[in-house]
C-alpha positions as a printed NumPy array, in Angstrom:
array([[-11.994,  -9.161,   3.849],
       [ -8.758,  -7.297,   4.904],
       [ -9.05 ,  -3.026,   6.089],
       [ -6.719,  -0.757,   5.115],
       [ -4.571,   0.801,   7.212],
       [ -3.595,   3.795,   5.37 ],
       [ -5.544,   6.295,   3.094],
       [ -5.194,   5.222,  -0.611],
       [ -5.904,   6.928,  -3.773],
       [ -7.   ,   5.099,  -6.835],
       [ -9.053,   5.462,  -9.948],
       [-12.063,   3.608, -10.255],
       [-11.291,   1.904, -14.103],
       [-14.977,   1.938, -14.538],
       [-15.825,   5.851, -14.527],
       [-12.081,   7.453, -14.062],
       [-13.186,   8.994, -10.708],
       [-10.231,   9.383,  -8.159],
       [-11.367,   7.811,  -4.812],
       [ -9.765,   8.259,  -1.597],
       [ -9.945,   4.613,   0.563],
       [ -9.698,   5.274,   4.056],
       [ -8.115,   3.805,   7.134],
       [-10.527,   0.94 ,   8.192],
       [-12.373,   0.347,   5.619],
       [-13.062,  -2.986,   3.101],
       [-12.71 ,  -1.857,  -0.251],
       [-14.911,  -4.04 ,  -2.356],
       [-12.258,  -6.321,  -4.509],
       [-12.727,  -4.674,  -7.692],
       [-10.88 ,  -1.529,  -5.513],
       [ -8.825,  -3.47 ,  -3.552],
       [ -7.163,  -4.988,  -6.785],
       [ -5.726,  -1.373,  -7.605],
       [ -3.991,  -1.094,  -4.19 ],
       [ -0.444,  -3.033,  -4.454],
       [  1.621,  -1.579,  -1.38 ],
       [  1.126,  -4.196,   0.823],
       [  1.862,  -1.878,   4.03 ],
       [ -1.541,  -0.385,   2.994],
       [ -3.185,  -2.952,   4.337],
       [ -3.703,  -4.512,   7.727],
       [ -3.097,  -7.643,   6.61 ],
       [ -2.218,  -8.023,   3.168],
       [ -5.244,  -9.83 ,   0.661],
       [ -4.915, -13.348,   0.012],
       [ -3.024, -14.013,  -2.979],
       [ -0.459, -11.514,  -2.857],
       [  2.216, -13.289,  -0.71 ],
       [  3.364, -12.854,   2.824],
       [  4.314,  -9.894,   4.298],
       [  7.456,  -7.775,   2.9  ],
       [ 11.066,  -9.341,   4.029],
       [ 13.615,  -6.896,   5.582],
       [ 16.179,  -5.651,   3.436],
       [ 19.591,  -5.331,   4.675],
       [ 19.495,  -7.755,   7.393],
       [ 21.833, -10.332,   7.559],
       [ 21.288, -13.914,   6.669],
       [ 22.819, -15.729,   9.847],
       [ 22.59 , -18.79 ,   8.177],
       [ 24.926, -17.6  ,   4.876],
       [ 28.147, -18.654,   4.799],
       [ 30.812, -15.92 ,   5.451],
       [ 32.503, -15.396,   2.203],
       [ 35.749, -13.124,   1.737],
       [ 36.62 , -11.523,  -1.567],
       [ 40.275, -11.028,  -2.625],
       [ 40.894,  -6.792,  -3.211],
       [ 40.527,  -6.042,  -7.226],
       [ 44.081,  -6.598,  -8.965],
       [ 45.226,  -9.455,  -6.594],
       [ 45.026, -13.304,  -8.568],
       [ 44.98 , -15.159,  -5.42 ],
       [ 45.17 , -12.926,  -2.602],
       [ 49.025, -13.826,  -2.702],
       [ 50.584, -10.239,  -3.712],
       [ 51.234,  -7.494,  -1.343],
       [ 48.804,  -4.346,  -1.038],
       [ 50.311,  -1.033,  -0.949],
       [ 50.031,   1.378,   2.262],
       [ 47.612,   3.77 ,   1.114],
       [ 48.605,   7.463,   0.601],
       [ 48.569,   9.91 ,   2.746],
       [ 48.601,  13.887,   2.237],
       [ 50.574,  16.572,   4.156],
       [ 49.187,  18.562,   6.326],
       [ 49.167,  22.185,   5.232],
       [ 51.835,  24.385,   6.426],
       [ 51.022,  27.443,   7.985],
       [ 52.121,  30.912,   6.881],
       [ 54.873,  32.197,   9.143]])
């Protein structure tokens, strides 16, 4: 049976108590059911996938795909320089 690796509050559906899991210990399943973060766990309970995928990485397999800017039909026409401000004079 997987631990938990972080404290965990639930509510027992049977008598609406809140109970605090602890680090360590094997909830019986009825409890572990209730506790869906799967970093909670040491190793997450059977049945509930594999462990969570980074988001943001990369995908070094994925093809490199460049977008044309918004307004161009076919990446054909010209894009302006942008604009720049002046820098403020100062006060003689």
């Amino acid at each position: 049976m997987p631990r938990l690796k972080a404290a965990v509050y639930v509510q027992d559906p049977a008598t609406r108590e809140e109970l605090i899991l602890l680090p360590g210990e094997e909830p019986e399943p009825r409890l572990a059911a209730l506790v869906v973060n799967p970093d909670a766990w040491e190793v997450p309970p059977e049945g509930r996938g594999s462990l969570p995928i980074a988001v943001g990485e990369p995908d070094p397999t994925a093809e490199k795909r460049v977008d044309p800017e918004p307004g161009e039909a076919g990446g054909s026409a010209k894009k302006s320089p942008p604009r720049r401000s002046r820098p403020a004079s100062a006060a003689p």
